[in-house]
GROMACS .gro file of C-alpha atoms in nm:
model
  408
    1MET     CA    1  15.006   7.305   8.748
    2SER     CA    2  15.056   7.637   8.918
    3ASP     CA    3  15.185   7.685   9.303
    4ASP     CA    4  14.843   7.814   9.380
    5VAL     CA    5  14.659   7.517   9.213
    6ARG     CA    6  14.892   7.276   9.421
    7ALA     CA    7  14.852   7.471   9.715
    8ARG     CA    8  14.456   7.473   9.695
    9HIS     CA    9  14.473   7.099   9.603
   10ARG     CA   10  14.681   6.990   9.908
   11ALA     CA   11  14.443   7.215  10.139
   12GLY     CA   12  14.119   7.108   9.977
   13ALA     CA   13  14.182   6.734   9.956
   14GLY     CA   14  13.957   6.684  10.255
   15VAL     CA   15  13.757   6.989  10.233
   16GLY     CA   16  13.441   6.810  10.147
   17LEU     CA   17  13.465   6.654  10.495
   18LEU     CA   18  13.365   6.999  10.643
   19LEU     CA   19  12.980   6.938  10.557
   20ALA     CA   20  13.023   6.572  10.693
   21LEU     CA   21  13.159   6.698  11.042
   22VAL     CA   22  12.896   6.989  11.085
   23LEU     CA   23  12.615   6.746  11.000
   24ALA     CA   24  12.680   6.566  11.317
   25ALA     CA   25  12.379   6.665  11.499
   26VAL     CA   26  12.007   6.761  11.439
   27LEU     CA   27  11.687   6.745  11.646
   28LEU     CA   28  11.671   6.512  11.924
   29THR     CA   29  11.315   6.603  12.070
   30ALA     CA   30  10.984   6.702  11.934
   31LEU     CA   31  10.923   7.051  11.898
   32PRO     CA   32  10.578   7.242  12.020
   33ASP     CA   33  10.257   7.156  11.841
   34ASP     CA   34  10.134   7.529  11.822
   35ASP     CA   35  10.239   7.660  11.474
   36ARG     CA   36  10.301   8.041  11.436
   37GLU     CA   37  10.158   8.048  11.096
   38GLY     CA   38   9.951   7.829  10.872
   39GLY     CA   39   9.695   7.764  11.183
   40GLY     CA   40   9.749   7.387  11.179
   41ALA     CA   41   9.586   7.376  10.812
   42CYS     CA   42   9.897   7.145  10.706
   43GLY     CA   43   9.963   6.781  10.784
   44ALA     CA   44  10.247   6.598  10.927
   45ARG     CA   45  10.460   6.449  10.628
   46THR     CA   46  10.701   6.164  10.604
   47VAL     CA   47  10.918   5.955  10.396
   48ALA     CA   48  10.714   5.622  10.310
   49SER     CA   49  10.982   5.464  10.102
   50TRP     CA   50  11.307   5.548   9.910
   51SER     CA   51  11.536   5.388   9.686
   52ALA     CA   52  11.843   5.434   9.508
   53ASP     CA   53  11.843   5.638   9.172
   54GLU     CA   54  12.101   5.452   8.952
   55ALA     CA   55  12.031   5.618   8.663
   56LEU     CA   56  12.115   5.981   8.765
   57THR     CA   57  12.400   5.844   9.007
   58GLY     CA   58  12.531   5.645   8.687
   59GLU     CA   59  12.502   5.988   8.477
   60PHE     CA   60  12.748   6.125   8.699
   61THR     CA   61  12.979   5.811   8.685
   62ARG     CA   62  12.958   5.811   8.289
   63TYR     CA   63  13.035   6.193   8.276
   64GLY     CA   64  13.319   6.203   8.550
   65ASP     CA   65  13.495   5.896   8.403
   66ASP     CA   66  13.505   6.005   8.050
   67GLY     CA   67  13.882   6.029   7.974
   68ALA     CA   68  13.815   6.236   7.649
   69ARG     CA   69  13.803   6.559   7.829
   70THR     CA   70  14.065   6.693   8.057
   71ASP     CA   71  13.910   7.059   8.169
   72ASP     CA   72  13.593   6.919   8.292
   73TRP     CA   73  13.406   6.795   8.625
   74THR     CA   74  13.535   6.472   8.756
   75GLY     CA   75  13.419   6.495   9.106
   76GLY     CA   76  13.290   6.723   9.375
   77ASP     CA   77  13.062   6.814   9.660
   78GLY     CA   78  12.800   7.094   9.764
   79THR     CA   79  12.548   6.975   9.488
   80HIS     CA   80  12.276   7.193   9.406
   81SER     CA   81  12.052   7.173   9.082
   82LEU     CA   82  11.838   7.400   8.871
   83ARG     CA   83  11.604   7.369   8.584
   84LEU     CA   84  11.652   7.642   8.325
   85PRO     CA   85  11.379   7.817   8.099
   86ASP     CA   86  11.509   7.603   7.801
   87GLY     CA   87  11.490   7.280   7.989
   88ARG     CA   88  11.855   7.239   8.068
   89VAL     CA   89  11.949   7.164   8.408
   90LEU     CA   90  12.206   7.368   8.593
   91TRP     CA   91  12.423   7.171   8.835
   92LEU     CA   92  12.656   7.353   9.095
   93PHE     CA   93  12.916   7.220   9.330
   94SER     CA   94  13.142   7.351   9.572
   95ASP     CA   95  13.493   7.191   9.612
   96THR     CA   96  13.562   7.014   9.277
   97PHE     CA   97  13.839   6.799   9.096
   98LEU     CA   98  13.913   6.877   8.723
   99GLY     CA   99  14.157   6.721   8.478
  100ALA     CA  100  14.222   6.380   8.351
  101VAL     CA  101  14.060   6.069   8.473
  102HIS     CA  102  14.254   5.713   8.435
  103ALA     CA  103  14.102   5.390   8.334
  104PRO     CA  104  14.132   5.122   8.594
  105PRO     CA  105  14.360   4.963   8.762
  106ASN     CA  106  14.481   5.242   8.980
  107PRO     CA  107  14.840   5.273   9.099
  108SER     CA  108  14.776   5.001   9.386
  109GLY     CA  109  14.643   4.765   9.160
  110GLU     CA  110  14.271   4.826   9.265
  111ALA     CA  111  13.962   4.827   8.987
  112HIS     CA  112  13.895   5.174   9.017
  113ALA     CA  113  13.911   5.477   8.787
  114TRP     CA  114  14.178   5.723   8.937
  115ARG     CA  115  14.333   6.067   8.889
  116ASP     CA  116  14.688   6.141   8.968
  117GLY     CA  117  14.813   6.373   9.207
  118THR     CA  118  14.852   6.671   8.998
  119ALA     CA  119  14.486   6.678   8.912
  120PRO     CA  120  14.342   7.081   9.020
  121MET     CA  121  14.093   7.125   9.267
  122VAL     CA  122  13.885   7.445   9.236
  123ARG     CA  123  13.667   7.586   9.471
  124ASN     CA  124  13.327   7.573   9.250
  125SER     CA  125  13.214   7.437   8.936
  126ALA     CA  126  12.894   7.451   8.740
  127VAL     CA  127  12.809   7.138   8.467
  128VAL     CA  128  12.515   7.153   8.221
  129MET     CA  129  12.278   6.896   8.169
  130THR     CA  130  12.061   6.854   7.848
  131ARG     CA  131  11.798   6.607   7.801
  132GLY     CA  132  11.913   6.388   8.104
  133ARG     CA  133  12.252   6.394   7.975
  134LEU     CA  134  12.545   6.592   8.137
  135THR     CA  135  12.706   6.793   7.836
  136SER     CA  136  12.974   7.046   7.973
  137THR     CA  137  13.149   7.215   8.240
  138LEU     CA  138  13.136   7.574   8.260
  139PRO     CA  139  13.463   7.743   8.306
  140ALA     CA  140  13.585   7.680   8.631
  141PRO     CA  141  13.602   7.807   8.890
  142LEU     CA  142  13.302   7.996   8.769
  143PHE     CA  143  13.286   8.231   9.070
  144GLY     CA  144  13.636   8.356   9.132
  145ASP     CA  145  13.792   8.436   9.482
  146PRO     CA  146  13.710   8.763   9.641
  147ALA     CA  147  14.041   8.811   9.797
  148PRO     CA  148  14.362   8.595   9.885
  149ASN     CA  149  14.276   8.335  10.096
  150GLN     CA  150  13.905   8.358  10.043
  151TRP     CA  151  13.701   8.187   9.820
  152ARG     CA  152  13.306   8.132   9.729
  153TRP     CA  153  13.121   7.823   9.756
  154PRO     CA  154  12.768   7.801   9.547
  155VAL     CA  155  12.458   7.686   9.717
  156ALA     CA  156  12.093   7.747   9.600
  157ALA     CA  157  11.976   7.892   9.301
  158ARG     CA  158  11.675   8.002   9.136
  159VAL     CA  159  11.542   8.167   8.788
  160GLU     CA  160  11.387   8.509   8.865
  161PRO     CA  161  11.299   8.830   8.689
  162ARG     CA  162  11.583   9.054   8.658
  163SER     CA  163  11.420   9.313   8.906
  164PRO     CA  164  11.083   9.301   9.043
  165GLY     CA  165  10.817   9.308   8.761
  166SER     CA  166  11.070   9.261   8.473
  167SER     CA  167  10.993   9.007   8.198
  168GLU     CA  168  11.378   8.945   8.160
  169ARG     CA  169  11.480   8.633   8.339
  170VAL     CA  170  11.810   8.561   8.505
  171VAL     CA  171  11.983   8.298   8.740
  172ARG     CA  172  12.065   8.407   9.091
  173VAL     CA  173  12.313   8.194   9.276
  174LEU     CA  174  12.353   8.236   9.650
  175LEU     CA  175  12.748   8.219   9.750
  176TRP     CA  176  12.901   8.144  10.103
  177THR     CA  177  13.230   8.359  10.105
  178ARG     CA  178  13.465   8.198  10.345
  179GLU     CA  179  13.837   8.272  10.412
  180ALA     CA  180  14.140   8.065  10.567
  181GLY     CA  181  14.125   8.027  10.933
  182ARG     CA  182  14.297   7.834  11.210
  183ALA     CA  183  14.149   7.544  11.434
  184PRO     CA  184  13.860   7.495  11.490
  185TRP     CA  185  13.785   7.682  11.175
  186ILE     CA  186  14.047   7.455  10.935
  187TYR     CA  187  13.774   7.474  10.670
  188GLY     CA  188  13.710   7.820  10.657
  189VAL     CA  189  13.579   8.120  10.856
  190PRO     CA  190  13.214   8.229  10.729
  191LEU     CA  191  13.227   8.610  10.603
  192ALA     CA  192  12.913   8.661  10.418
  193THR     CA  193  12.637   8.572  10.180
  194GLU     CA  194  12.665   8.700   9.814
  195VAL     CA  195  12.449   8.673   9.491
  196ALA     CA  196  12.585   8.632   9.156
  197THR     CA  197  12.393   8.710   8.870
  198LEU     CA  198  12.407   8.473   8.553
  199SER     CA  199  12.288   8.595   8.205
  200LEU     CA  200  12.019   8.361   8.020
  201PRO     CA  201  12.077   8.155   7.807
  202ASP     CA  202  12.457   8.142   7.803
  203LEU     CA  203  12.499   8.146   8.185
  204ARG     CA  204  12.762   8.441   8.198
  205VAL     CA  205  12.855   8.587   8.523
  206GLU     CA  206  12.746   8.947   8.524
  207GLY     CA  207  12.803   9.041   8.879
  208ILE     CA  208  12.801   8.938   9.229
  209VAL     CA  209  12.674   9.142   9.509
  210LYS     CA  210  12.721   9.112   9.899
  211VAL     CA  211  12.367   9.075  10.058
  212PHE     CA  212  12.444   8.977  10.427
  213ASP     CA  213  12.776   9.056  10.548
  214GLN     CA  214  12.867   8.915  10.901
  215GLN     CA  215  13.245   9.009  10.917
  216ARG     CA  216  13.133   9.257  11.220
  217VAL     CA  217  13.003   8.982  11.434
  218PRO     CA  218  13.288   8.896  11.655
  219ASP     CA  219  13.218   8.539  11.727
  220PRO     CA  220  13.262   8.337  11.379
  221SER     CA  221  13.015   8.065  11.530
  222ARG     CA  222  12.745   8.317  11.541
  223ARG     CA  223  12.783   8.404  11.190
  224VAL     CA  224  12.491   8.305  11.011
  225LEU     CA  225  12.519   8.228  10.590
  226PHE     CA  226  12.200   8.207  10.403
  227GLY     CA  227  12.116   7.991  10.109
  228THR     CA  228  12.184   7.625  10.169
  229THR     CA  229  11.802   7.573  10.048
  230LEU     CA  230  11.531   7.829   9.911
  231LEU     CA  231  11.190   7.814   9.797
  232ALA     CA  232  10.905   8.007   9.647
  233ARG     CA  233  10.569   8.078   9.765
  234ASP     CA  234  10.316   8.353   9.702
  235GLY     CA  235  10.563   8.612   9.536
  236TRP     CA  236  10.841   8.555   9.783
  237THR     CA  237  11.171   8.343   9.787
  238TYR     CA  238  11.249   8.208  10.124
  239VAL     CA  239  11.600   8.160  10.191
  240PHE     CA  240  11.728   7.938  10.472
  241GLY     CA  241  12.058   7.937  10.632
  242GLY     CA  242  12.248   7.838  10.951
  243ASN     CA  243  12.550   7.910  11.168
  244ASP     CA  244  12.849   7.736  11.252
  245GLY     CA  245  12.810   7.642  11.586
  246GLN     CA  246  12.960   7.290  11.573
  247ALA     CA  247  13.274   7.443  11.473
  248VAL     CA  248  13.345   7.533  11.824
  249SER     CA  249  13.205   7.376  12.191
  250ARG     CA  250  12.821   7.398  12.103
  251PRO     CA  251  12.703   7.082  11.959
  252THR     CA  252  12.443   7.189  11.716
  253SER     CA  253  12.377   7.457  11.449
  254SER     CA  254  12.052   7.676  11.433
  255VAL     CA  255  11.842   7.733  11.134
  256TYR     CA  256  11.745   8.084  11.018
  257VAL     CA  257  11.527   8.221  10.765
  258ALA     CA  258  11.482   8.543  10.532
  259ARG     CA  259  11.248   8.638  10.259
  260VAL     CA  260  11.295   8.848   9.944
  261PRO     CA  261  11.038   8.960   9.689
  262ALA     CA  262  11.037   8.785   9.346
  263GLY     CA  263  11.311   8.936   9.152
  264GLY     CA  264  11.475   9.103   9.456
  265LEU     CA  265  11.766   8.850   9.550
  266ALA     CA  266  12.037   9.068   9.427
  267ASP     CA  267  11.882   9.384   9.616
  268PRO     CA  268  12.047   9.388   9.980
  269ALA     CA  269  11.797   9.620  10.101
  270ALA     CA  270  11.495   9.398   9.968
  271TRP     CA  271  11.604   9.106  10.238
  272GLU     CA  272  11.369   9.056  10.540
  273LEU     CA  273  11.496   8.855  10.826
  274TRP     CA  274  11.268   8.658  11.065
  275ASN     CA  275  11.347   8.794  11.440
  276GLY     CA  276  11.119   8.556  11.607
  277SER     CA  277  10.775   8.724  11.575
  278GLU     CA  278  10.802   8.932  11.239
  279TRP     CA  279  10.973   8.996  10.917
  280VAL     CA  280  11.219   9.294  10.954
  281THR     CA  281  11.491   9.436  10.769
  282ALA     CA  282  11.863   9.531  10.888
  283ALA     CA  283  11.819   9.324  11.226
  284ARG     CA  284  11.975   9.022  11.345
  285PRO     CA  285  11.808   8.710  11.270
  286SER     CA  286  11.634   8.477  11.550
  287PRO     CA  287  11.638   8.100  11.492
  288VAL     CA  288  11.341   7.914  11.402
  289LEU     CA  289  11.496   7.567  11.514
  290GLY     CA  290  11.792   7.481  11.743
  291ASP     CA  291  11.855   7.530  12.089
  292GLU     CA  292  12.261   7.450  12.071
  293ARG     CA  293  12.219   7.186  12.297
  294ARG     CA  294  11.945   6.924  12.196
  295THR     CA  295  11.818   7.048  11.888
  296GLY     CA  296  11.945   7.194  11.562
  297VAL     CA  297  12.101   7.096  11.222
  298GLY     CA  298  12.412   7.107  11.018
  299SER     CA  299  12.506   7.385  10.793
  300ALA     CA  300  12.374   7.207  10.507
  301PHE     CA  301  12.023   7.098  10.483
  302SER     CA  302  11.733   7.116  10.257
  303VAL     CA  303  11.379   7.259  10.264
  304VAL     CA  304  11.082   7.143  10.014
  305ARG     CA  305  10.699   7.205  10.025
  306ASP     CA  306  10.493   6.907   9.983
  307GLY     CA  307  10.144   7.058   9.931
  308ASP     CA  308  10.099   7.281  10.209
  309THR     CA  309  10.341   7.110  10.438
  310TYR     CA  310  10.712   7.208  10.464
  311MET     CA  311  10.956   6.939  10.522
  312LEU     CA  312  11.357   6.941  10.607
  313PHE     CA  313  11.586   6.692  10.545
  314THR     CA  314  11.932   6.638  10.719
  315MET     CA  315  12.140   6.409  10.874
  316ALA     CA  316  12.027   6.217  11.169
  317ALA     CA  317  12.182   6.248  11.534
  318GLY     CA  318  12.476   6.099  11.735
  319THR     CA  319  12.651   5.808  11.612
  320ARG     CA  320  12.416   5.803  11.302
  321ALA     CA  321  12.529   6.135  11.179
  322LEU     CA  322  12.734   6.020  10.897
  323THR     CA  323  12.526   5.740  10.775
  324THR     CA  324  12.130   5.843  10.828
  325ILE     CA  325  11.917   6.076  10.693
  326THR     CA  326  11.598   6.232  10.888
  327SER     CA  327  11.330   6.459  10.799
  328TYR     CA  328  11.118   6.724  10.991
  329TRP     CA  329  10.798   6.910  10.912
  330ALA     CA  330  10.596   7.257  10.953
  331CYS     CA  331  10.334   7.454  10.835
  332SER     CA  332  10.531   7.754  10.786
  333PRO     CA  333  10.896   7.839  10.668
  334THR     CA  334  10.909   7.991  11.023
  335GLY     CA  335  10.816   7.685  11.197
  336PRO     CA  336  10.787   7.532  11.448
  337TRP     CA  337  10.956   7.241  11.292
  338HIS     CA  338  10.826   6.879  11.425
  339GLY     CA  339  11.021   6.570  11.415
  340PRO     CA  340  11.263   6.388  11.377
  341ALA     CA  341  11.093   6.121  11.175
  342ARG     CA  342  11.275   5.773  11.146
  343GLY     CA  343  11.572   5.776  10.927
  344TYR     CA  344  11.703   5.600  10.642
  345SER     CA  345  12.059   5.486  10.564
  346PRO     CA  346  12.169   5.558  10.190
  347PRO     CA  347  12.406   5.297  10.029
  348LEU     CA  348  12.757   5.389  10.060
  349PRO     CA  349  13.078   5.212   9.893
  350PRO     CA  350  13.250   4.991  10.103
  351GLY     CA  351  13.536   5.183  10.328
  352ARG     CA  352  13.540   5.436  10.607
  353LEU     CA  353  13.314   5.676  10.404
  354ALA     CA  354  13.042   5.937  10.505
  355ALA     CA  355  12.708   6.034  10.393
  356TYR     CA  356  12.645   6.447  10.391
  357ASN     CA  357  12.471   6.741  10.236
  358PRO     CA  358  12.114   6.589  10.163
  359GLN     CA  359  11.978   6.824   9.889
  360ALA     CA  360  11.648   6.812   9.750
  361HIS     CA  361  11.617   6.855   9.388
  362PRO     CA  362  11.250   6.957   9.322
  363ASP     CA  363  11.324   7.056   8.947
  364LEU     CA  364  11.391   6.642   8.898
  365SER     CA  365  11.086   6.544   9.104
  366GLY     CA  366  10.723   6.505   9.018
  367ARG     CA  367  10.461   6.241   9.020
  368GLY     CA  368  10.475   6.177   9.407
  369ARG     CA  369  10.840   6.131   9.413
  370LEU     CA  370  11.123   6.369   9.548
  371VAL     CA  371  11.476   6.324   9.417
  372LEU     CA  372  11.745   6.385   9.689
  373SER     CA  373  12.130   6.371   9.689
  374TYR     CA  374  12.372   6.309   9.917
  375ASP     CA  375  12.768   6.397   9.900
  376VAL     CA  376  13.034   6.108   9.961
  377ASN     CA  377  13.380   6.131  10.130
  378TRP     CA  378  13.635   5.970  10.317
  379LEU     CA  379  13.631   5.994  10.682
  380GLU     CA  380  13.976   6.039  10.802
  381THR     CA  381  14.130   6.346  10.647
  382VAL     CA  382  14.485   6.207  10.673
  383SER     CA  383  14.419   5.956  10.418
  384ALA     CA  384  14.125   6.105  10.238
  385SER     CA  385  14.331   6.282   9.943
  386ALA     CA  386  14.486   5.936   9.855
  387GLN     CA  387  14.153   5.746   9.872
  388ILE     CA  388  13.953   5.992   9.666
  389THR     CA  389  14.239   6.022   9.388
  390GLY     CA  390  14.274   5.641   9.373
  391ASN     CA  391  13.919   5.600   9.337
  392VAL     CA  392  13.737   5.867   9.168
  393SER     CA  393  13.374   5.747   9.219
  394LEU     CA  394  13.425   5.842   9.593
  395TYR     CA  395  13.408   6.224   9.589
  396ARG     CA  396  13.063   6.226   9.377
  397PRO     CA  397  12.672   6.267   9.446
  398ARG     CA  398  12.445   5.998   9.494
  399PHE     CA  399  12.072   6.009   9.431
  400LEU     CA  400  11.782   5.878   9.586
  401THR     CA  401  11.405   5.866   9.514
  402LEU     CA  402  11.170   5.940   9.810
  403ARG     CA  403  10.817   5.868   9.838
  404LEU     CA  404  10.627   6.114  10.063
  405GLU     CA  405  10.308   6.048  10.236
  406PRO     CA  406  10.099   6.186  10.528
  407ALA     CA  407  10.270   6.072  10.876
  408GLY     CA  408  10.036   5.828  11.090
   0.00000   0.00000   0.00000
């Protein structure tokens, strides 16, 4: 294993905890009842019930524990999914373990599948699912580092026309570019939002374009990265993002939203930002949620549309920040957002573990149910490396099935 891979493994052993830490605060008070858009036509929605999706969670266990492969995905976080035109599902991950997985017992004599200390970690990966079964890992990392000490984390993705009006379709993947930094930026300083284009059906990376450069913003905590979640409506793709306010003294991060015409994600000139009253180009966006004191979200959250109502999922506030998921609703992507609703705590394995990065998977949902994933990691960074190598099941996504209904 090269010195570079070893360095990445050492530096990245607890990097999945980044999202757990930045998800520590969310909305604490209800927002005003007047909607900017939508005219009150939508209704409040909430989670009526939830249950663990053992089948989907188990599929990632089966694939990750398969010792017949030595160059495939065995664990990761930053879980996103996209259904492709031919029915396959593309799964995107941020920090990812590759290499061999060994059958139990582990070196401590525990009944866990495990990986040894030489297992490589890369900054991103992509896994393909066919008819409900994970089948292959694309060459990893799929998106190369832009420069020394910089890396790319993939977030939301969608299939869209190669250009507006084109009949040819491609995959667009939003990327967060970060670089190594000192405290409090021990998990990377935000630099820019990029968009990668993948060909269909072979999923070859054709190119990467920078669409929102934040390097000229002097305060890194004020830099906005887009793509934690996106959705399409009426010929537009709405792309949500946030800042990293929690990396410094402010207790919460804010939510921002941009929109792009269908087929325009890879065109920087096509991006329009919400400035608080209208959609504009080449301007500083204004937050649609978060006051940096009592209200806000973590840097990883998810937004879906249920009928005419938009729902936002994130971790709960205060001491429940690493155990409890909650939700908010609005009649428009620009808000105002109402909530929080009553939270629910998904199952976690025994130990000092955190749940983080709740992500909806609309392409796997339907018939009144919503599939939601959450990532899992060890809480203490000092011992995280030993824990997630000694028990490979820890650093993998878990899945829930939610039932949504009108609130009240």
